[in-house]
Amino acid sequence: MNTKNLTTAILFAMILGAILGGIFNQFFMDHSFVSEFLVGNVFHVIGAIFVSSLKMLVVPLVFVSLVCGVAALGDINKLGRLGGKALLFYLATTAIAITIALSIATIAAPGQGFEISSTNIQTFIPKESPSLADTIINLVPTNPIEAMAKGEMLPLILFSLLLGIAIVMAGDAGKRIEQQFNDYNDIIMQLVMILMKLAPIGIFSLIAKTFALQGFDVIKPLLSYFMVVVSALIIHALIVYPLLLKSLSGLSISTFLRKMRSVQIFAFSTASSNATIPFNIQNTEKKLGVDNSVASFTIPLGATINMDGTAIMQGVATVFIANVYGIDLAISDYLLVILTATLASIGTAGVPGVGLIMLAMVLNQVGLPVEGIALIIGVDRLLDMIRTAVNVTGDATATVVIAKSEGALDTKIYNN
Ligand code: ASP
């Protein structure tokens, strides 16, 4: 199957999964054949295997591809510039995202007149979020193999960067090892291709299961909150990113959006930026023409620290919870939310549902009741899927813009 057919198949799988899941949810969930056998076993097992196999690729791919990327750069100054640009882009877009979210939420005022009894309140037990000092110390792995085994992204990124730098500095020995890493990289990319061919089945199962279990009824009592989050996500993905792309790189917006579609569906169905890393790297390199030396660095980094969609949810949730509890937020509170949510985005791991845990930190900062999170848990899975698609789009936008500015983007491939 060529990549165009694959994208069509993935899109088709998602739509079919959503329709079938929706029908199951409305009419058939009291039949045990559907709820237990199909949804609980068949879709669940296939979907879980698909997500596991994506995750299986993340550590080897990030490690090998990043070492190759740094070695190919061959220049530590270039690496520093790349890192600086990526950090600036990621932090700035997150701050823009949350400002948009707070502005829309303030105008639309979701949660005013909200009846707490009208929704299924679920219990929410906040987990301790790590302190800033620990986060910084933990960047350096005491044991790189342990960091890999635990799938800790930032320590893995740091170790791979250092190894790549050492390879550049090691002369002939470095050249020999670089060649080997390049070979490994080609092989792992083949592995990604193999898995991509199975993606339509995996995506169909994941989406069908989620829609069968969730349905749309959960949204009704929280419609205003849901709609405000989705509107801010759409504005960010379809206006802010495209404007940045056009103004900073001059590249075609429609080409970018078209070529991002299948990556977004991956992110949507897995609700995990991390699990989407292999596909996002492959897509930015093979379809958008970005050189491996940039994509191998900015995509895993973005999946770990850049969560614009998550920041949007956190901004709207803060205003919503304040409205429900009748607490007024001052301008200084809004500024604090922008700052904390931007920092929280760095600490949010790219896995399902973590954005909600980090929301506790934001609420604490402005003195809002953390229990408020229980109000929005019910719709969070669906929102998580949508915001993850925005998160990975942000990573790809940054990658394309930075690659263009570094002369590391092949416009022929991009426009093809
Ligand atoms: N699921 C999101 C991601 O992986 C993180 C979150 O908002 O919970 O990007």
Coordinates of N, CA and C and ligand atoms in Angstrom, one line a residue, residues 271-274 307 310 348-356 384 387-388 391, ligand 1:
A271 N -4.6 9.0 21.8 CA -4.6 10.0 22.9 C -3.2 10.1 23.5
S272 N -2.1 9.8 22.8 CA -0.8 9.9 23.3 C 0.2 10.4 22.3
S273 N 0.8 11.6 22.7 CA 1.8 12.2 21.8 C 3.0 11.3 21.8
N274 N 3.3 10.6 22.9 CA 4.5 9.7 22.9 C 4.3 8.5 21.8
M307 N 2.7 21.0 24.8 CA 1.3 20.5 24.9 C 0.4 21.6 24.8
T310 N -3.3 20.7 25.5 CA -3.5 20.4 27.0 C -3.6 21.7 27.7
T348 N 4.1 17.8 31.5 CA 3.0 16.8 31.2 C 3.6 15.7 30.2
A349 N 3.5 14.5 30.7 CA 4.0 13.4 29.8 C 3.0 13.2 28.7
G350 N 3.5 12.8 27.5 CA 2.6 12.6 26.4 C 1.9 11.3 26.4
V351 N 1.1 11.0 27.5 CA 0.3 9.8 27.5 C -1.1 10.2 27.9
P352 N -2.1 9.3 27.7 CA -3.5 9.7 27.9 C -3.7 10.2 29.4
G353 N -4.5 11.3 29.4 CA -5.0 11.7 30.7 C -4.1 12.5 31.6
V354 N -2.9 12.7 31.3 CA -2.0 13.3 32.2 C -2.3 14.8 32.4
G355 N -2.8 15.4 31.3 CA -3.2 16.8 31.4 C -4.1 17.1 32.5
L356 N -5.0 16.2 32.8 CA -5.9 16.4 33.9 C -5.2 16.4 35.3
D384 N -9.3 14.6 25.4 CA -7.9 14.2 25.4 C -7.5 13.8 24.0
R387 N -7.3 17.1 21.9 CA -6.1 18.0 22.2 C -4.8 17.3 21.9
T388 N -4.7 15.9 21.9 CA -3.5 15.3 21.6 C -3.2 15.5 20.1
N391 N -1.7 18.8 20.0 CA -0.3 18.7 20.5 C 0.7 18.3 19.4
Ligands
ASP1 N1 -2.8 13.0 26.1 C1 -2.0 14.2 25.9 C2 -0.8 13.9 25.0 O1 -0.3 12.8 25.0 C3 -1.5 14.7 27.2 C4 -2.8 15.2 28.0 O2 -3.2 16.3 27.7 O3 -3.2 14.4 28.8 O4 -0.3 14.8 24.4

